[in-house]
XYZ file of C-alpha atoms in Angstrom:
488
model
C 15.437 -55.498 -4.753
C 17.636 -53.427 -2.560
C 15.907 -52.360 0.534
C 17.285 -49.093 0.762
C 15.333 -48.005 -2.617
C 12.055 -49.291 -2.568
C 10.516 -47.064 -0.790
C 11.710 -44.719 -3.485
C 11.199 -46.940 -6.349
C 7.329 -47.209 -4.795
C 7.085 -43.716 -5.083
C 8.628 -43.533 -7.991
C 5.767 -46.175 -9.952
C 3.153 -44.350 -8.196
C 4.185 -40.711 -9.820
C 4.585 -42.844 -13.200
C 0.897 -43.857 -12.880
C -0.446 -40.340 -12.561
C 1.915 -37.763 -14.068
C 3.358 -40.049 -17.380
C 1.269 -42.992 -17.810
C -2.441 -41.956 -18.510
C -0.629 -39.306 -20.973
C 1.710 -41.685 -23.155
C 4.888 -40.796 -22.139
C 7.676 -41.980 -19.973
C 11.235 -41.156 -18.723
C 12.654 -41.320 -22.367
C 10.237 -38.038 -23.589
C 11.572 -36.329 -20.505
C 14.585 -36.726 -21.211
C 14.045 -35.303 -25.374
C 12.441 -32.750 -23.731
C 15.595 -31.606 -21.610
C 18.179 -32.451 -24.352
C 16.093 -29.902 -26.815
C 15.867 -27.026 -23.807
C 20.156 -27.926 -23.621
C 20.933 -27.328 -27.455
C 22.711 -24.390 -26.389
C 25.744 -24.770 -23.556
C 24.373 -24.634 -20.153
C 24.802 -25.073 -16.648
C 22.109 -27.139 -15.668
C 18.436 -27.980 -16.459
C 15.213 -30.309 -15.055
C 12.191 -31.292 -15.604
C 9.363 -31.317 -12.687
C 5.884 -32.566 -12.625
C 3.311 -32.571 -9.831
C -0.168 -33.881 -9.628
C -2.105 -32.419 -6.750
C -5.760 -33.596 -5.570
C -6.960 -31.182 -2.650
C -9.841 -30.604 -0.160
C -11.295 -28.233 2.481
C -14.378 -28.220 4.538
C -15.459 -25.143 7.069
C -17.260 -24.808 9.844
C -19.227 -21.672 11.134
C -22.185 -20.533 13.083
C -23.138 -24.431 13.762
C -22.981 -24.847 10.291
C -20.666 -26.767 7.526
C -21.241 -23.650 5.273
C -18.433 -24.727 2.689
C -16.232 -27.878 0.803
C -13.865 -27.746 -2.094
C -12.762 -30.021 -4.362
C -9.793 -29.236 -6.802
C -7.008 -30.866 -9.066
C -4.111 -29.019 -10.333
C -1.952 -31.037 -12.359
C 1.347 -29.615 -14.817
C 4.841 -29.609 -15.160
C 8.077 -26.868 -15.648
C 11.031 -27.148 -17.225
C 14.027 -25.251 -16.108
C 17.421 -24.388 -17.971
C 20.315 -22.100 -16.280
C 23.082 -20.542 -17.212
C 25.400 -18.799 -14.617
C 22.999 -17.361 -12.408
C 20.382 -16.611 -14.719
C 17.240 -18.484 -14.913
C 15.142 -19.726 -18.015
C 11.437 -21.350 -17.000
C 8.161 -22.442 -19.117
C 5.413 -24.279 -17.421
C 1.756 -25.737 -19.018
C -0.997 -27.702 -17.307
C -1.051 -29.487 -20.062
C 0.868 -32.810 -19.703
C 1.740 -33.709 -23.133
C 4.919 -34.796 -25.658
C 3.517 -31.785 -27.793
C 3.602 -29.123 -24.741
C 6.735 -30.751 -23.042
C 8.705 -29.893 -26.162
C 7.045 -26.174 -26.865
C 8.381 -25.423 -23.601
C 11.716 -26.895 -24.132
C 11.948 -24.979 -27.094
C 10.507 -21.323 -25.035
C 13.187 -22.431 -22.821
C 15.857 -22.648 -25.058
C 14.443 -19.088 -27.188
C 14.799 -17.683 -23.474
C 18.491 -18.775 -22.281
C 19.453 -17.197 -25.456
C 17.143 -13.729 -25.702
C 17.551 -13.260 -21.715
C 13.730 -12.920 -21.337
C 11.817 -13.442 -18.194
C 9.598 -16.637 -17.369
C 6.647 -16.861 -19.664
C 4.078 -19.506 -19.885
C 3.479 -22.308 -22.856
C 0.006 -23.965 -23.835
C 19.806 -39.404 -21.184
C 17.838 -42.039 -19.982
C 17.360 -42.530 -16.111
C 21.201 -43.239 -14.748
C 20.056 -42.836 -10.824
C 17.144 -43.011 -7.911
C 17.894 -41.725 -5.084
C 17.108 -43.277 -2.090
C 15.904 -40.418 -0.530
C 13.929 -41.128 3.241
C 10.717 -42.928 4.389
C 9.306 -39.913 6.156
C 5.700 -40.443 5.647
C 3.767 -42.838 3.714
C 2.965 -42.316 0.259
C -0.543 -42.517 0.553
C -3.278 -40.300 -0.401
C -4.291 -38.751 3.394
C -7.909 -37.359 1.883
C -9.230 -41.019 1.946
C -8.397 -42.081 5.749
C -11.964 -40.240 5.991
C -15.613 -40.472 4.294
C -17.424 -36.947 3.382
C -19.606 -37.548 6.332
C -16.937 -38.203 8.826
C -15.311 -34.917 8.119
C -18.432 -33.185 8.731
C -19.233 -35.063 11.469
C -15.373 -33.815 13.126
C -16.190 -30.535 12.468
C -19.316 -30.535 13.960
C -17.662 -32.260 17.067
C -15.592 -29.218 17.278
C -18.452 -27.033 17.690
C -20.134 -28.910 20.426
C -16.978 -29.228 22.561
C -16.199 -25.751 22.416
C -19.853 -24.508 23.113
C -19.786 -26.997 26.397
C -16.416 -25.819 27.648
C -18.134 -22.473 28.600
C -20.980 -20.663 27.983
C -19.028 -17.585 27.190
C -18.075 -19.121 24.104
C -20.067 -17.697 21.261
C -19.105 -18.469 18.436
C -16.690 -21.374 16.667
C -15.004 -21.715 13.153
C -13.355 -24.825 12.711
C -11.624 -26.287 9.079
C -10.072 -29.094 8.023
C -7.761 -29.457 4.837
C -5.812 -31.704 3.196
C -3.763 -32.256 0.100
C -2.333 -35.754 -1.758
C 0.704 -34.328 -3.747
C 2.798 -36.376 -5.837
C 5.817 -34.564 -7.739
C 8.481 -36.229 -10.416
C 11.605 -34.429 -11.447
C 14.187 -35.062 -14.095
C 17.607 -33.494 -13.996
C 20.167 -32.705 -16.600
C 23.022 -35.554 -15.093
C 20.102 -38.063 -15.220
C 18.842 -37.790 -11.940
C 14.938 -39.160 -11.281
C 13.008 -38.871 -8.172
C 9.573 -38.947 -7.274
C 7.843 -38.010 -3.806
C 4.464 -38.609 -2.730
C 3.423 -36.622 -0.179
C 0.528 -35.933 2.200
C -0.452 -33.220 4.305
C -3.312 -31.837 6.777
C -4.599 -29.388 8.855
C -6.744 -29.189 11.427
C -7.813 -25.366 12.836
C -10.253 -24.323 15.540
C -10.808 -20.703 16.347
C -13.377 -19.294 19.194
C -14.589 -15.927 20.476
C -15.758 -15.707 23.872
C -17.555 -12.643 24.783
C -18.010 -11.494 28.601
C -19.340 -8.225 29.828
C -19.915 -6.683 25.886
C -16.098 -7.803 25.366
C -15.173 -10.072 22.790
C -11.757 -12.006 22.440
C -10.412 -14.964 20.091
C -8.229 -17.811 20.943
C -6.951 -20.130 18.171
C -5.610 -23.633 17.673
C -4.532 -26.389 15.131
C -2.229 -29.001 13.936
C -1.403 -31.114 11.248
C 1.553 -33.078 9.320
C 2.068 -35.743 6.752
C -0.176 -38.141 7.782
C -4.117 -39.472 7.213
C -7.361 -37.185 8.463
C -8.029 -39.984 10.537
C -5.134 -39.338 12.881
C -7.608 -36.547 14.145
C -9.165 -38.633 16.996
C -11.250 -37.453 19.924
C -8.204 -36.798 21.935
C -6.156 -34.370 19.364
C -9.930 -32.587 18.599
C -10.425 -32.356 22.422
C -6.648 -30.545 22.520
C -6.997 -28.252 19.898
C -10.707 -26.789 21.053
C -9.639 -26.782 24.830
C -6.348 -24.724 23.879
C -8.612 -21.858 21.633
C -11.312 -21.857 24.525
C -8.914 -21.150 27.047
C -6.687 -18.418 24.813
C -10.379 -16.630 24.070
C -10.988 -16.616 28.075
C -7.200 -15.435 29.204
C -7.632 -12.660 26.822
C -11.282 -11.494 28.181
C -8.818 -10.846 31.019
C -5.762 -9.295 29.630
C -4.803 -5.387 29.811
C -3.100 -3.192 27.801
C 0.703 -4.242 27.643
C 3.638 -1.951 28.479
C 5.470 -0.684 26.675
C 9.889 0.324 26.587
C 12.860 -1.552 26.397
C 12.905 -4.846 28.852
C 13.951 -8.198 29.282
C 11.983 -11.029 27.195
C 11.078 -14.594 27.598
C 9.997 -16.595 24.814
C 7.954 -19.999 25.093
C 9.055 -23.383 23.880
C 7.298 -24.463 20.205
C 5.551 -21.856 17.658
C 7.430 -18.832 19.372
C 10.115 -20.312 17.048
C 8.205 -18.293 14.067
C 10.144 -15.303 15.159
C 13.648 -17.319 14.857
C 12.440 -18.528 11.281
C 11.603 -14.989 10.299
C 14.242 -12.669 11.969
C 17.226 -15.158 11.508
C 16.157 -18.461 9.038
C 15.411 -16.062 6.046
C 19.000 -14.686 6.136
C 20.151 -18.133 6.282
C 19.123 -19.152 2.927
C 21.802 -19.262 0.388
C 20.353 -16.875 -2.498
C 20.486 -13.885 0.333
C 23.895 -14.586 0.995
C 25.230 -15.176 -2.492
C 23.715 -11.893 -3.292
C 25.391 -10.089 -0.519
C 21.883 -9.019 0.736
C 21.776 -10.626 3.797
C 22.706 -9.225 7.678
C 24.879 -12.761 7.671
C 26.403 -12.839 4.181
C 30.275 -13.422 4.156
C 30.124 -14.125 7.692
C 30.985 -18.244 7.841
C 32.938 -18.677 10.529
C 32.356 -15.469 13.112
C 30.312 -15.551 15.993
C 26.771 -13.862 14.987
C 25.034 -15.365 18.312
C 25.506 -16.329 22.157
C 27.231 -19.388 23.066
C 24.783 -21.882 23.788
C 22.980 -21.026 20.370
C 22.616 -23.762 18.206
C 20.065 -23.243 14.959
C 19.672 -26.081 12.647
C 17.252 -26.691 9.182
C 16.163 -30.176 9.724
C 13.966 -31.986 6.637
C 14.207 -35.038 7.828
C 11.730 -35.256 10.843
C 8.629 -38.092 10.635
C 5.805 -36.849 9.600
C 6.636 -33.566 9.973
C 4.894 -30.365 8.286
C 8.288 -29.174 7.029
C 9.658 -32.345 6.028
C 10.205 -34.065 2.827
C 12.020 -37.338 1.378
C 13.376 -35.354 -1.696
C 13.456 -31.649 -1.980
C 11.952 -30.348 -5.458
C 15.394 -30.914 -7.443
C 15.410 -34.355 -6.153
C 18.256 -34.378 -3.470
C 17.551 -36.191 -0.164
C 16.771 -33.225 2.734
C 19.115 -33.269 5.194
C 19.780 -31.953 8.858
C 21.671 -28.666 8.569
C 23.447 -27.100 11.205
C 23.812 -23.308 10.597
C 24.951 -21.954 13.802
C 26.833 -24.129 16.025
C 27.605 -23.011 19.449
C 26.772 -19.176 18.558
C 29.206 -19.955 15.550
C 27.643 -19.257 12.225
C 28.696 -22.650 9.813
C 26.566 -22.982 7.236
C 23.925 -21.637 4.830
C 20.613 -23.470 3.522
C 21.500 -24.141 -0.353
C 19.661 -25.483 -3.640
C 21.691 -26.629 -6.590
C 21.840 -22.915 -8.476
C 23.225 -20.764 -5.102
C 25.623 -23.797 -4.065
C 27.286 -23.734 -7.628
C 28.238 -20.132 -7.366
C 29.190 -19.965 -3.715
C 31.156 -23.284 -4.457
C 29.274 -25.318 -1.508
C 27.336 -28.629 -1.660
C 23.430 -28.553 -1.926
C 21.892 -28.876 1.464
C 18.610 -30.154 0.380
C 16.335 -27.035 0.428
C 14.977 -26.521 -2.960
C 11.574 -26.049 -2.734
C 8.609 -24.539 -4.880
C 5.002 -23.538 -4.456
C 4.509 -25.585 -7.458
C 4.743 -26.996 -10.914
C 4.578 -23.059 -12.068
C 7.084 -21.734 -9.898
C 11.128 -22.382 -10.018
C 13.061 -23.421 -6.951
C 15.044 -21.758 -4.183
C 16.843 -22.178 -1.329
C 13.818 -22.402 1.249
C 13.639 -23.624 5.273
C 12.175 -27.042 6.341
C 11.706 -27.950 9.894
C 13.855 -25.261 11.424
C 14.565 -24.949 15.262
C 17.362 -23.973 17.986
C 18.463 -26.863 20.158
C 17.510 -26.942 23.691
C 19.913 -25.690 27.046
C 19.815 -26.880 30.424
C 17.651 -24.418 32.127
C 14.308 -25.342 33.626
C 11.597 -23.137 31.993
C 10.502 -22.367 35.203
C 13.730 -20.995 36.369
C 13.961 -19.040 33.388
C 10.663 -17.186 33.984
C 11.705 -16.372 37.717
C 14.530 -14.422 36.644
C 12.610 -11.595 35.258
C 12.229 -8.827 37.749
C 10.271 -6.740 35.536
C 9.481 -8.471 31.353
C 7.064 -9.632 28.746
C 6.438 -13.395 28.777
C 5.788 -14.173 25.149
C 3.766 -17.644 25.080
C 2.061 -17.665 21.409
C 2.650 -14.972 18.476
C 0.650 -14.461 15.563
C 1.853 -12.245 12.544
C 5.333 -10.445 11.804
C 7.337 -8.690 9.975
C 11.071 -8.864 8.944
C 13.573 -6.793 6.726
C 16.023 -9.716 5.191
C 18.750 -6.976 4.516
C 18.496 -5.248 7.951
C 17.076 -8.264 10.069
C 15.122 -6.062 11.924
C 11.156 -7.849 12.714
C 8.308 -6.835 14.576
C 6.101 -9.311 15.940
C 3.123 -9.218 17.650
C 2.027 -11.776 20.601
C -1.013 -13.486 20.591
C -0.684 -14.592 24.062
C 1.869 -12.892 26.431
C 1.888 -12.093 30.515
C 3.354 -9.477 32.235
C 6.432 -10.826 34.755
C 7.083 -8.844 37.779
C 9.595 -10.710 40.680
C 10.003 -13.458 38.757
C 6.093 -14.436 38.924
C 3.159 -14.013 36.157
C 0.624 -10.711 36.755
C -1.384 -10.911 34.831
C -2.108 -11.583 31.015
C -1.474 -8.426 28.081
C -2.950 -7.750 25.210
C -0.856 -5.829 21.931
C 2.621 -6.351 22.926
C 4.619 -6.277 20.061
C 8.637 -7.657 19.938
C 10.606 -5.186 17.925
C 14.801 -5.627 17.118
C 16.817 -7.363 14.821
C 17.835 -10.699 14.446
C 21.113 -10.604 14.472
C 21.869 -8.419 17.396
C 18.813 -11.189 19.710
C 20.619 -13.849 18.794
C 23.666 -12.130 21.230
C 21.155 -11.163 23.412
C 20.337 -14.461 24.649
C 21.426 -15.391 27.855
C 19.454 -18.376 29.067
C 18.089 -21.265 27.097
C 15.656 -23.803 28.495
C 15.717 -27.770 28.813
C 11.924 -28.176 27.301
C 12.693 -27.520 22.900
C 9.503 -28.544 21.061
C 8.319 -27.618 17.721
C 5.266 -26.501 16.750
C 2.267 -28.390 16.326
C 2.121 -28.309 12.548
C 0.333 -25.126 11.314
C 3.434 -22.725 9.556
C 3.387 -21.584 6.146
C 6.467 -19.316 5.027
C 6.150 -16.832 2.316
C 9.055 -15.875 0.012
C 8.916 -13.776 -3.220
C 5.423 -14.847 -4.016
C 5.486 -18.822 -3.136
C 4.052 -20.034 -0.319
C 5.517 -23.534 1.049
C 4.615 -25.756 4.023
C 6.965 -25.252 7.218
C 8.086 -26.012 10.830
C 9.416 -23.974 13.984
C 10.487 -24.916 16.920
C 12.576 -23.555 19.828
C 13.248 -24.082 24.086
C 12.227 -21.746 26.165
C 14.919 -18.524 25.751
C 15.440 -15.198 27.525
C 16.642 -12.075 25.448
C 17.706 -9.414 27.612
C 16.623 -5.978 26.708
C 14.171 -6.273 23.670
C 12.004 -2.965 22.560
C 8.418 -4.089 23.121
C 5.588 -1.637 22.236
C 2.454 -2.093 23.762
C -1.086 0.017 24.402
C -0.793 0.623 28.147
């Protein structure tokens, strides 16, 4: 056996196991199922089917007050033609379903109606990566040792200080396994796990009450929660909960910005990523489209979409039409050089697929979606960076945001976030919010740190209804002259 495929080809048996096996079909039915959804001439068509077992336990009030249990198992069949889409999905896995919806497909390609919902042999595997093992991460723990963790949460973050008064701690994980069939023959399968780990705390002091957060997680077993990464995560929200009992109102006008190393890089996924993605572009609705080529940022700038980090949150071995992810480089040197792509956008904008197809699930089609992405670090201490503000915002953690795609323009508002004066912290604010456009930062940055990191594995990124697993990740930058509103 070549080397280079069996990790695919073990993925591969184990998605034949649970999505074609236990329902008497194979590779062959697929493929009938595609040629019937093809009778008429079109571009391009696939099959997809996922099998997902998930779980969640919560934590609250010294209590495990909740667990869930749930299967979702289906598949969706695809056909396009130019630029428009025709898609029928069932939950029922079947020879009798898979051809009703080939047939809805094929009644839609030709009527031009909008996605609705139904009751040649394999020529090539691709290799794809050996991200993550395909196992099933749920098992790595027993029902009583994810209690148990939980519970350790609460008892570490009740000793850290007895201003902590409350704790709300979860733990959730999913064993996903997808197979997808394409028109020129293609067949991949990925097996793929995930977790998360969250701890949240509010502290109350003097009739005040704050919250401080933390989590993590990736594409590995529960067990890789030890003592040591629980011990992390509730130190980090106790001590966010007790810097904001002392935080004041933040100020607000037009100053110079620093932005932390890690989950700050939420902002350059929002403000910048989502005009990135190829079906923006194609469409002419983006602040970047037609631009290949120009300079859109400051030299030094370097963004790149990156699926192919270990055990990463944002990382697969196949993207869901079943071509490898890859490491993207969209802005080189301030130079804007590429777009994220799926199959559909890089056919019209005559460009190669970059790996980026992705979908909530079965019931959903693909798009052109972000991975793991993150700007590449500089050669400025972090340190040095900070003392150059005479008078800024410090912008450690952020929580939620908003972006126009068209315009670029975001808000975001800091979770954590200090007040700078001579090139030394104040003291800590609370309600600063970062308001500007994406395009126009990305000139604005004039120093870039030596310290990139990505986030520790908590982002989920929204786009037209699906919701999809993600990373972030950035150096420490400063933006001169950002709008930041504030309370004070």
């Amino acid at each position: 056996m070549n080397t280079a495929t069996e990790p695919a080809l073990v993925r591969l048996q184990q998605a034949r196991s649970l999505l074609l096996e236990p329902y008497g079909i194979d590779e062959s039915t697929l493929q009938r199922a595609l040629s019937s959804a093809l009778e008429h001439r079109l571009d391009d068509a696939d099959v997809y089917l996922q099998y997902t077992r998930s779980e969640g336990w919560s934590l609250e009030e010294g209590l495990v007050k909740s667990g869930s249990f749930g299967i979702e198992q289906g598949f969706g069949i695809r056909a396009i033609d130019g630029d428009k889409t025709a898609f029928a999905y069932s939950d029922d896995i079947s020879e009798s379903r898979l051809m009703q919806a080939a047939g809805t497909v094929r009644a839609i390609a030709r009527q031009g109606r909008a996605r609705v919902r139904v009751g040649p042999p394999r020529r090539a595997v691709p290799p794809g990566h050996r991200l993550y093992e395909a196992l099933d991460p749920l098992q790595a723990l027993d029902s009583a040792a994810k209690v148990a963790l939980l519970g350790r949460a609460d008892a570490l973050a009740r000793a850290a200080d007895p201003r902590v008064v409350q704790v709300m701690a979860s733990l959730v994980g999913e064993y996903d396994v997808v197979l997808v069939l394409r028109a020129n023959g293609l067949l991949a399968a990925d097996v793929r796990p995930l977790v998360r780990l969250s701890v949240s705390v509010i502290a109350e002091q003097h009739g005040r009450r704050e919250t401080g957060s933390s989590g993590g997680g990736g594409r590995y077993p529960l067990d890789r929660f030890d003592e040591a990464a629980l011990r992390r995560h509730v130190d980090e929200a106790v001590r966010q909960a007790l810097l904001n009992l002392e935080s004041r109102p933040a100020p607000a006008g037009e100053m110079s910005v620093v932005l932390g190393s890690g989950w700050p890089g939420i902002l350059l996924h929002e403000a910048i990523g989502h005009g990135l993605e190829g079906d923006f572009n194609r469409k002419g609705s983006s602040a970047f489209a037609g631009r290949i080529g120009q300079r859109v940022a400051a030299r030094g700038v370097t963004v790149l979409d990156d699926g192919t980090l270990p055990d990463r949150r944002g990382s697969l071995n196949i993207d869901d039409e079943g071509h490898p992810t890859e490491r993207t480089v969209l802005i080189d040197d301030g130079v804007l050089v590429d777009y994220m792509q799926d199959s559909l956008n890089a056919r019209l904008m005559k460009r190669k697929p970059t790996g980026n197809a992705r979908r909530e699930s079965y019931a959903h089609v693909p798009m052109p979606r972000m991975t793991n992405t993150y700007m590449l670090a500089g050669d400025k201490d972090p340190q040095e960076i900070i003392a150059s503000l005479d008078r800024g915002l410090y912008a450690v953690n952020f929580g939620g945001g908003q972006v126009d795609i068209t315009s670029g323009k975001f808000v975001f508002s800091a979770s954590e976030a200090w007040w700078v004066e001579n090139g030394r912290l104040q003291y800590p604010v609370k309600g600063a919010t970062l308001i500007g456009n994406g395009p126009d930062v990305l000139t604005r940055v004039s120093l870039i740190g030596r310290d990139m990191q990505l986030d520790p594995g908590v982002g989920t990124c929204g786009k037209e209804g699906q919701s999809v697993p993600v990373g972030v990740g950035q150096p420490t930058l400063r933006i001169d002259r950002m709008t930041v509103g504030g309370t004070g």
